[in-house]
Coordinates of C-alpha atoms in Angstrom, one line a residue:
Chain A
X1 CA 250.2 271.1 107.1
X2 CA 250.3 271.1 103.4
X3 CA 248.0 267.5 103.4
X4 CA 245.6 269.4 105.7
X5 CA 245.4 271.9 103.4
X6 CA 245.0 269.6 100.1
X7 CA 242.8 267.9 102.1
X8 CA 240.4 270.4 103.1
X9 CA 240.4 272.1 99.6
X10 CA 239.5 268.5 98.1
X11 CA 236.5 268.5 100.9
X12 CA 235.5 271.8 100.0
X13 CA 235.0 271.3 96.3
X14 CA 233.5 268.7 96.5
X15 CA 230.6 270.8 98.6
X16 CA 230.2 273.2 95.5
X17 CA 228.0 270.6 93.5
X18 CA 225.1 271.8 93.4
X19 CA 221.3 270.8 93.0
X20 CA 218.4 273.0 91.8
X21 CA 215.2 273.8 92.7
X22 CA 213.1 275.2 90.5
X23 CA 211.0 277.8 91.2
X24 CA 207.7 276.7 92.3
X25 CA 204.3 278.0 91.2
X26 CA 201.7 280.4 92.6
X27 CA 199.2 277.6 93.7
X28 CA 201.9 275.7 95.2
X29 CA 203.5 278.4 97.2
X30 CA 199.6 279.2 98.1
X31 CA 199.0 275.8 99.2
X32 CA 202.3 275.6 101.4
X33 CA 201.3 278.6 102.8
X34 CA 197.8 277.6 104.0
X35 CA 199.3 274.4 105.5
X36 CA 201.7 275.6 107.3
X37 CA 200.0 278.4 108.8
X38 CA 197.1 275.8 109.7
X39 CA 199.9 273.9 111.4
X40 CA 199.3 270.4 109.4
X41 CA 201.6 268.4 107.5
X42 CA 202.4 269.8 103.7
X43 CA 202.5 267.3 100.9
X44 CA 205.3 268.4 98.6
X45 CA 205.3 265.6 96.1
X46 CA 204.8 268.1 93.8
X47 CA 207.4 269.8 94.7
X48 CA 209.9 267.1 95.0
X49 CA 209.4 266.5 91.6
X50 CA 211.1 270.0 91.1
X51 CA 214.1 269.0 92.6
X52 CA 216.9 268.1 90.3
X53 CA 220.4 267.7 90.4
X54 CA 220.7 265.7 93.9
X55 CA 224.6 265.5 94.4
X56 CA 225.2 265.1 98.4
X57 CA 221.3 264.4 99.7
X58 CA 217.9 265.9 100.3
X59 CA 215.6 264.0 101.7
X60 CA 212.6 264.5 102.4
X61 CA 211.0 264.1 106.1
X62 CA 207.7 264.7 107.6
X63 CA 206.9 266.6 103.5
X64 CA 209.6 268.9 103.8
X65 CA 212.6 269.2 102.5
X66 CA 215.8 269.0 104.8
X67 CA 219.5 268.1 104.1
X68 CA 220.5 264.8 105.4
X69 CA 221.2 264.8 109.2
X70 CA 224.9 264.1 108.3
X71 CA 225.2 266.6 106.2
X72 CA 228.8 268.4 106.4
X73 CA 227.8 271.6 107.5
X74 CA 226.2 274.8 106.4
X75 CA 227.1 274.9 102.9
X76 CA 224.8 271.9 101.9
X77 CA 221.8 274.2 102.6
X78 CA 221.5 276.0 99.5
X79 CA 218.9 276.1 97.5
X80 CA 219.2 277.1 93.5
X81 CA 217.1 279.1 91.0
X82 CA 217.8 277.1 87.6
X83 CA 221.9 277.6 88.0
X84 CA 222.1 280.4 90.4
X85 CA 222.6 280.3 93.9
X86 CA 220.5 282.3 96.3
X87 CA 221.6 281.7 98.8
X88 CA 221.1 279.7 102.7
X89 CA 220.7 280.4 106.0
X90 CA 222.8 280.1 108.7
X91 CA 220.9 279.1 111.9
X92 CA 221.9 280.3 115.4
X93 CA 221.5 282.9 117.6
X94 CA 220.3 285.0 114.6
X95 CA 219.2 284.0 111.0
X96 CA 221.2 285.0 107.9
X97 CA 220.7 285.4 104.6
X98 CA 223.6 284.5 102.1
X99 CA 223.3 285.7 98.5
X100 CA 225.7 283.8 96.1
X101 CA 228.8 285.7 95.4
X102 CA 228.6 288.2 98.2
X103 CA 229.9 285.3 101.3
X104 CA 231.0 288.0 103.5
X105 CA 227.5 289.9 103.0
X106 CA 225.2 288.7 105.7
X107 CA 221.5 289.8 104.9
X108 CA 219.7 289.9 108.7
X109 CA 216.4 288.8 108.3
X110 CA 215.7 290.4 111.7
X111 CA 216.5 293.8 110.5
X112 CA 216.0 294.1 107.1
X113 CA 213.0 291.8 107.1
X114 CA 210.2 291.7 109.6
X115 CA 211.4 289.3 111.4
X116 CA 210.0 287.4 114.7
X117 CA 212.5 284.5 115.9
X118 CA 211.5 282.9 119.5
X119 CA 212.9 279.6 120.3
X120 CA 212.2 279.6 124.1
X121 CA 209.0 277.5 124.8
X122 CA 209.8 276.2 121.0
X123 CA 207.1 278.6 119.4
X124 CA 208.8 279.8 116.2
X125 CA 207.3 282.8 114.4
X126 CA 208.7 283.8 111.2
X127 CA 207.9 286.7 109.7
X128 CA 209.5 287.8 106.4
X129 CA 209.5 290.5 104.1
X130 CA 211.7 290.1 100.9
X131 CA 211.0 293.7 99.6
X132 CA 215.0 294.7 101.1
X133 CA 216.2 291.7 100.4
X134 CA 218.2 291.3 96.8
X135 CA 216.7 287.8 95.5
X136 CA 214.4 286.5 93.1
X137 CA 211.2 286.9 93.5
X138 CA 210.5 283.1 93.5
X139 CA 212.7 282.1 95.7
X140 CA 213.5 279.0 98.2
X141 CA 214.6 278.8 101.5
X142 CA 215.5 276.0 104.0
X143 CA 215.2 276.9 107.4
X144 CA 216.3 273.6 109.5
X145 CA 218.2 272.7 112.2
X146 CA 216.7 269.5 113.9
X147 CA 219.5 269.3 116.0
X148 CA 219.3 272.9 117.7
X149 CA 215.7 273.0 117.8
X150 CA 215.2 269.4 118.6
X151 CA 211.7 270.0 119.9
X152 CA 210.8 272.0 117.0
X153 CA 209.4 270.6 113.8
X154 CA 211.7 271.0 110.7
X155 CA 210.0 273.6 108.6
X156 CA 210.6 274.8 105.1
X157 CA 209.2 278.0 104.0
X158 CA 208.9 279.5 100.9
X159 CA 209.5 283.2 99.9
X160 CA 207.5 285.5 97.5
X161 CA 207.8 289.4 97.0
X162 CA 204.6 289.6 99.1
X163 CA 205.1 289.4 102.8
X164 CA 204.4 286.1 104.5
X165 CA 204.1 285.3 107.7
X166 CA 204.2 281.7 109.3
X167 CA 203.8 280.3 112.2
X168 CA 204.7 277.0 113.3
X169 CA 203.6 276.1 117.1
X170 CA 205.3 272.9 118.6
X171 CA 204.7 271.3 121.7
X172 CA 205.2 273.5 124.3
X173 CA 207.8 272.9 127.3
X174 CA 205.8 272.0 130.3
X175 CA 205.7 275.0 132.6
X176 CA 207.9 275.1 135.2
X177 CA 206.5 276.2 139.0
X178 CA 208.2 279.4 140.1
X179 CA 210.8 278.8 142.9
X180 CA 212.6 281.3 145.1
X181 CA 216.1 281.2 145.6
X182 CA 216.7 279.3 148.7
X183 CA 218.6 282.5 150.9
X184 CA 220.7 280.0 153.3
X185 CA 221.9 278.1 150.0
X186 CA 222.6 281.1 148.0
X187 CA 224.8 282.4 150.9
X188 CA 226.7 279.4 151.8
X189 CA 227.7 278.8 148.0
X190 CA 228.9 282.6 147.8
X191 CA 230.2 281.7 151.3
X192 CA 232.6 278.8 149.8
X193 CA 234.4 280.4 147.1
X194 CA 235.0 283.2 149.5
X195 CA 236.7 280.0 151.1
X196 CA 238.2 278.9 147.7
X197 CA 239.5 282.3 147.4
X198 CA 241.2 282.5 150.8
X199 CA 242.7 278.5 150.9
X200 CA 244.6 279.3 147.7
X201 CA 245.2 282.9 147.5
X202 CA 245.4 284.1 151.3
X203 CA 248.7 285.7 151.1
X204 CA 249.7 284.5 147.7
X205 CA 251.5 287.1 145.5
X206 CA 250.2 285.6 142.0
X207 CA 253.0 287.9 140.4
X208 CA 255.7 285.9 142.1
X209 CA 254.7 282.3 140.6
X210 CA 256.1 280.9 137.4
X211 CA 254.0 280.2 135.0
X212 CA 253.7 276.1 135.8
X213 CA 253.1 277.0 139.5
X214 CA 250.1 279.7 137.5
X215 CA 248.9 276.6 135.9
X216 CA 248.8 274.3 138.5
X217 CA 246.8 276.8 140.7
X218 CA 244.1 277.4 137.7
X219 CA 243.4 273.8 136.8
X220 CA 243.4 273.5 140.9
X221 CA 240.9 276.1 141.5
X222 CA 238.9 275.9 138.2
X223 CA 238.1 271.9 139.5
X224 CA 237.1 273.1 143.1
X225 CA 235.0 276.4 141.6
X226 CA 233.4 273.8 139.3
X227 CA 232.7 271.0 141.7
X228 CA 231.0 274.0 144.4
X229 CA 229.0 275.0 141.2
X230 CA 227.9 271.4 141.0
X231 CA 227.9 270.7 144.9
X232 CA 225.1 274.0 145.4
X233 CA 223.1 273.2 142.0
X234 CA 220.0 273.6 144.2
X235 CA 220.8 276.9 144.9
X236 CA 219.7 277.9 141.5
X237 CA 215.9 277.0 141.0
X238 CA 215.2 274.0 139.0
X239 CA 213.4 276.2 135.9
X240 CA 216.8 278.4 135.9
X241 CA 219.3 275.7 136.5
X242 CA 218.0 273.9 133.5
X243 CA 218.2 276.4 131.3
X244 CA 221.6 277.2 132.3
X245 CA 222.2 274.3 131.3
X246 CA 221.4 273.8 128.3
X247 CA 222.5 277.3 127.5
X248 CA 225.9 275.9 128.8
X249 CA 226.1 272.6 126.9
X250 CA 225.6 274.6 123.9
X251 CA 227.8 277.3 124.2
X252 CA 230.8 275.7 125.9
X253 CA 230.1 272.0 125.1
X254 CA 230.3 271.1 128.7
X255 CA 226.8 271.3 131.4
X256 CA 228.8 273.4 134.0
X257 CA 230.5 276.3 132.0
X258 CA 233.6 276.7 130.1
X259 CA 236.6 274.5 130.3
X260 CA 239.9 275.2 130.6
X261 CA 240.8 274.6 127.4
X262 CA 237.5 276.6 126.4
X263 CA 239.0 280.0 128.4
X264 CA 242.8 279.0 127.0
X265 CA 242.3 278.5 123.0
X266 CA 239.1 280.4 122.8
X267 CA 238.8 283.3 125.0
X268 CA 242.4 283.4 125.6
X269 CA 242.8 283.7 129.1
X270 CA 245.8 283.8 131.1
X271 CA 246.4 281.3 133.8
X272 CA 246.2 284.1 136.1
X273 CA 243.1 285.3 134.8
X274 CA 241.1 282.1 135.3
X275 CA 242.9 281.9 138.6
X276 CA 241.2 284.8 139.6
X277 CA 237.7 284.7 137.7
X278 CA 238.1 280.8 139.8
X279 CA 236.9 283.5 143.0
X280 CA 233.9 285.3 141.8
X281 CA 230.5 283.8 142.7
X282 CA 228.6 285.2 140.0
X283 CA 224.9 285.6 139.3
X284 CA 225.4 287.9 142.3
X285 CA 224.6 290.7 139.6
X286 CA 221.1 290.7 139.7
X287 CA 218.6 291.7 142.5
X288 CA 216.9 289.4 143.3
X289 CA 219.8 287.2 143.9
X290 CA 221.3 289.6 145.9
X291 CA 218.2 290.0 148.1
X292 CA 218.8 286.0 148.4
X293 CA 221.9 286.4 149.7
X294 CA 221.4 288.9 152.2
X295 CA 218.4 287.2 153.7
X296 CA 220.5 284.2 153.7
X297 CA 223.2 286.8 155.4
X298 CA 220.5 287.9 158.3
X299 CA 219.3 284.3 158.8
X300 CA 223.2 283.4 159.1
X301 CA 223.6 286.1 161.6
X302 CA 220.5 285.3 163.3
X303 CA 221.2 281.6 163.9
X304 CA 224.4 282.8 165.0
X305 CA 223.3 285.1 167.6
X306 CA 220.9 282.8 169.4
X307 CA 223.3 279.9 168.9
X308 CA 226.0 282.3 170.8
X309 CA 223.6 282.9 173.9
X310 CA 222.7 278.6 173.8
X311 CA 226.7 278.5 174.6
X312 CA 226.9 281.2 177.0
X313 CA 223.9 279.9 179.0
X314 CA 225.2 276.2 178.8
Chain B
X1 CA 242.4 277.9 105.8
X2 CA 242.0 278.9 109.5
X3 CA 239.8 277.3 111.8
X4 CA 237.3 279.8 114.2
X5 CA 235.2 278.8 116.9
X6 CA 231.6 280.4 117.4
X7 CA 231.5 282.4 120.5
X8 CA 227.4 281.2 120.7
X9 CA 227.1 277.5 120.1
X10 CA 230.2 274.8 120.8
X11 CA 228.9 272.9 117.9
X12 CA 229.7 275.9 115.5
X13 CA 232.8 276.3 113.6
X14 CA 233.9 278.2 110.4
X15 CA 236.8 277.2 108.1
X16 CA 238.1 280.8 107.0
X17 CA 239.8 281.4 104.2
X18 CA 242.1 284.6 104.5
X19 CA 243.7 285.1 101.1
X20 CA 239.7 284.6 99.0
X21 CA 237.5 285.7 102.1
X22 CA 235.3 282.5 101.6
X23 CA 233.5 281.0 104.7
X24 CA 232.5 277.4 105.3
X25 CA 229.9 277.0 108.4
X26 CA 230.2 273.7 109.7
X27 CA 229.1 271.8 112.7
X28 CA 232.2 270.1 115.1
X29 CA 229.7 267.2 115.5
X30 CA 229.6 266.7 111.6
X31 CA 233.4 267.3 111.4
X32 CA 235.5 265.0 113.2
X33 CA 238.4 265.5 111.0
X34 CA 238.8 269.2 112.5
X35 CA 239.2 268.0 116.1
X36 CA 242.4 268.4 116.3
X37 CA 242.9 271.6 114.4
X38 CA 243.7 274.3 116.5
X39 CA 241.7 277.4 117.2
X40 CA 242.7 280.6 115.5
X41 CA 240.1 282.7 115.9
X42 CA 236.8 283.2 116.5
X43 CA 233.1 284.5 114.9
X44 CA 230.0 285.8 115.9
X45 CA 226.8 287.0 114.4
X46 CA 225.7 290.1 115.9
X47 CA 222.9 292.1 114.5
X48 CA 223.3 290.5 110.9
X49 CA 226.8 291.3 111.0
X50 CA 229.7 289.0 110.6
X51 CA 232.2 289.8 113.3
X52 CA 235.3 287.8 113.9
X53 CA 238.9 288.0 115.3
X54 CA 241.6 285.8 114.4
X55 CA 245.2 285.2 113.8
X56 CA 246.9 285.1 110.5
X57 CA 250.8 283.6 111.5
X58 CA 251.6 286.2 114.6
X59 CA 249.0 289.1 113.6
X60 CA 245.8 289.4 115.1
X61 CA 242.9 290.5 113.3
X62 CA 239.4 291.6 113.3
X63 CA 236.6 291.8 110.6
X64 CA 233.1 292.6 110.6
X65 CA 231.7 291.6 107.3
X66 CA 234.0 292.6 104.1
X67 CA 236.0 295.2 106.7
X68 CA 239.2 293.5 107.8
X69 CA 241.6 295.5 111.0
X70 CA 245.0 294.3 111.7
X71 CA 245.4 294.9 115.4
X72 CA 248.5 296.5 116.2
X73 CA 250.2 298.5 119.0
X74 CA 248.7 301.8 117.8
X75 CA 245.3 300.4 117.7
X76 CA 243.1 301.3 121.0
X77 CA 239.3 300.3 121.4
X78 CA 236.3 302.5 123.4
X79 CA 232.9 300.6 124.0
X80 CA 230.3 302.1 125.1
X81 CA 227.2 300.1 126.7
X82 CA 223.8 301.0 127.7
X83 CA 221.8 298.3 128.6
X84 CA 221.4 296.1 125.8
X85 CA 222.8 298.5 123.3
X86 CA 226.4 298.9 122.3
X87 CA 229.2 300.9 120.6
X88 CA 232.1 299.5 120.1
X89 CA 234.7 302.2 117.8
X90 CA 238.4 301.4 116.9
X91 CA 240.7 304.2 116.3
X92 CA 244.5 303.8 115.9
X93 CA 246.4 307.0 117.0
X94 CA 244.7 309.8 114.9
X95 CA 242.2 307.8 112.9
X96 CA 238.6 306.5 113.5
X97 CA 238.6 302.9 111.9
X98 CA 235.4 301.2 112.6
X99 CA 232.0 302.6 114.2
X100 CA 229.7 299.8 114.7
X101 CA 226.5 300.1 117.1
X102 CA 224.2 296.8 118.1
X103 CA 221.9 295.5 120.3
X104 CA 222.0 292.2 122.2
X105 CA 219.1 290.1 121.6
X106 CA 217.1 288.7 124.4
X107 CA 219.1 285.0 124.7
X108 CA 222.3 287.1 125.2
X109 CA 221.6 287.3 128.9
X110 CA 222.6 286.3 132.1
X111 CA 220.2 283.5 133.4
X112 CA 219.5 284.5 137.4
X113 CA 221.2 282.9 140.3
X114 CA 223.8 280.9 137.8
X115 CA 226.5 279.6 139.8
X116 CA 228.5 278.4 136.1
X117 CA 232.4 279.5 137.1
X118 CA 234.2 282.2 134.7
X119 CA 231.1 283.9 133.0
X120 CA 231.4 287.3 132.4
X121 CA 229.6 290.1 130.4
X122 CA 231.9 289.3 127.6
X123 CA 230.4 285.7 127.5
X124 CA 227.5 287.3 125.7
X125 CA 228.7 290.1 124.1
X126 CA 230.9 289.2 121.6
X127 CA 231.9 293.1 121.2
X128 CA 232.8 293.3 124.9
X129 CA 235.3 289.9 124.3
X130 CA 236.7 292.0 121.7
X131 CA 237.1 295.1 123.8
X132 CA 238.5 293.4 126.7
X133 CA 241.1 291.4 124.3
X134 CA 242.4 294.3 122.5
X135 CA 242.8 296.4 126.3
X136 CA 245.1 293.5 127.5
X137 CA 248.8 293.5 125.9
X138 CA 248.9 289.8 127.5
X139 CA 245.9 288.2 126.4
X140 CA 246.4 290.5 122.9
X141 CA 249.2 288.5 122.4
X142 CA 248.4 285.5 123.9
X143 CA 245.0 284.2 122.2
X144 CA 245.0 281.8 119.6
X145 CA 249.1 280.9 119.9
X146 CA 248.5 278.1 122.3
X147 CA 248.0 274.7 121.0
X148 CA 247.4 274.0 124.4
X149 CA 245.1 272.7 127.0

């Protein structure tokens, strides 16, 4: 433990060498500006020129400037005024504003800034306002994350004191025809972990199992809940089952939801917990899904009826 | 050094550092070396704000940005939801200890007719997670011991 801990201190120094960026001039800031919100590629040899101090990689792609792709993590993306640190952002869900010293102080750009942040459709507006923010003036910031926004361009906008506002437009996802949840689908998938539910649980007392006999049931039931998600796929329209995911893959690591190491060491789940949430359909919550289901219901019932009187009559 | 997990992206994970406060984003794709290193907590960004629980040797924690909360027996939690706005206060037995309102943004939502097994509301609301942690003696004293799974 105590080599981990050497180790990761050694790692983590060695992240503190900086570079600089100096601060860039009116005309150049202008000229980024203009580019960028005219959606055409910047030429920033001038501003390249300004960087000094290169210690663990900026390169510079499509005339912007963006840590290597193999950077180490979030702390390479600082930019520098002369010695000082301004800070970086921190992209995700939300965008962040460091300020050097203050780690634990998160500056929202969406709330203290104007702020626009879309990723959907990969339009990205950003709008800032620096007035509440405490930098410089003349200040840099990266905004990047190929990876996350892998259909976006890699951008690099400049702050002044003055708002700015840039947009940067990428190629738009190819829109998706509307489907309708398929009702007969929809209610045999919700009909199947009512099954799952009743093979495993019908007359089980959960509170009587140990807890390897707990296990064993929640890897059992967390396979077969998963494999019925995958098995009715097509009850989800095609625009929202994509998007679910992605949305998965990147919140859970893993296409079909959370695994059971995911619900263990992260969300801390019991066995019995992810036995039970093993049972619940979900998606159920919303109304138009619901209205699936019950015409799916009706239809079931209906086919049933007339299939009853075939039988009688045969 | 503790190792959190990001409640929003797989790919996100923070080295924490406890005793100095100091944070270190890093990607797990970047960071094969911390593969191995079990979870002990994990983070969120919610409104601008830094929120994360974690465990420091067999006490659970909670912080949102410089504000740290050791979670112990006498500490209860309320949250209070309206649509996409929240409250989430923690109180031990006479005192009021944190007050913190936020809204979910937009790609905090449930996507319709998703079949994906074990999602709940607390899947994108970090302060929900919290809630429903802290109102569980089990899972309270359960999450991030198991170097399991």
């Amino acid at each position: 433990m105590n080599k981990l801990k050497i180790g990761l201190f050694l790692l983590f120094s060695s992240f503190t060498a900086s570079f600089a960026i100096a601060a860039n001039d009116a005309n150049q800031y202008a000229s980024i500006k203009s580019a960028i919100e005219k959606n055409t590629p910047v030429y920033t040899d001038a501003y390249a020129k300004n960087v000094k101090g290169i210690t663990y990689g900026l390169e510079m792609q499509n005339g912007f400037i963006v840590p290597p792709k193999e950077n180490l993590g979030y702390t390479s993306r600082k930019s520098f005024d002369g010695n000082k640190l301004l800070g970086y952002f921190q992209p995700g869900t939300d965008i962040v504003f460091y300020v050097n010293g203050q780690s634990n102080r998160q500056y929202p750009v969406s709330e203290k800034a104007e702020h626009v942040f879309e990723v959907g459709n990969a339009t990205i507006t950003l709008k800032f306002e620096t007035k509440d923010l405490p930098i410089l003036p003349s200040s840099n910031m990266i905004v990047d994350d190929p990876s996350f926004y892998s259909n976006a361009k890699v951008y690099f906008v400049t702050m002044d004191m003055a708002p700015l506002t840039i947009k940067v437009e990428t190629a738009k996802e190819q829109e998706q025809p509307k489907e309708w949840f398929d009702p007969t689908l929809r209610y045999n998938y919700v009909q199947d972990v009512k099954a799952l539910k009743n093979q495993y649980l019908s007359g089980v007392n959960l509170d009587t199992l140990d807890d390897k006999e707990l296990e064993y049931l929640a890897r059992k039931m967390h396979a077969e809940r998963r494999e019925l998600g995958i098995k009715f796929k097509a009850a989800t329209p095609d625009h929202y089952r994509k998007k679910i995911y992605k949305r998965n893959l990147s919140k859970y690591g893993d296409q079909y939801g959370p695994t059971i190491s995911y619900l263990r060491n992260v969300q801390g789940k019991s066995w019995k917990e992810i036995i039970n949430s093993a049972t619940v359909p979900g998606g159920g919550d919303l109304w138009y899904t619901g209205v699936s289901y019950k015409l799916g219901e009706w239809r079931h019932k209906i086919g049933s009826f007339f299939s009853g009187n075939k039988k009688e009559s045969l | 050094m503790i190792l959190l997990q990001s409640k929003d992206l797989f790919d996100d994970i923070l080295l924490f550092d406890p005793q100095t406060s100091e944070k270190h984003y890093l990607k797990r794709s970047s960071s094969p070396e911390f593969a191995e290193v079990p979870i002990k907590g994990t983070f969120a960004i919610l409104g601008g704000h830094s929120l994360m629980l974690y465990r420091l040797g067999s006490q659970l924690m909670f912080s949102i940005d410089e504000k740290t909360i050791p979670i112990d027996d006498t500490l209860s939690s309320v949250l209070q939801k309206k649509k996409k706005n929240g409250l989430l206060i923690l109180k031990n037995s006479s005192t009021e200890l944190l007050r913190f309102e936020y809204t979910l943004d937009d790609l905090q939502q449930m996507i319709p007719g998703d079949t994906t097994p074990h999602l709940g509301e607390e899947d994108f609301d970090f302060c929900t997670f919290v809630h429903n942690v802290l109102n569980n003696h089990q899972r309270r004293s359960f999450i991030y011991q198991a170097p399991e799974a």
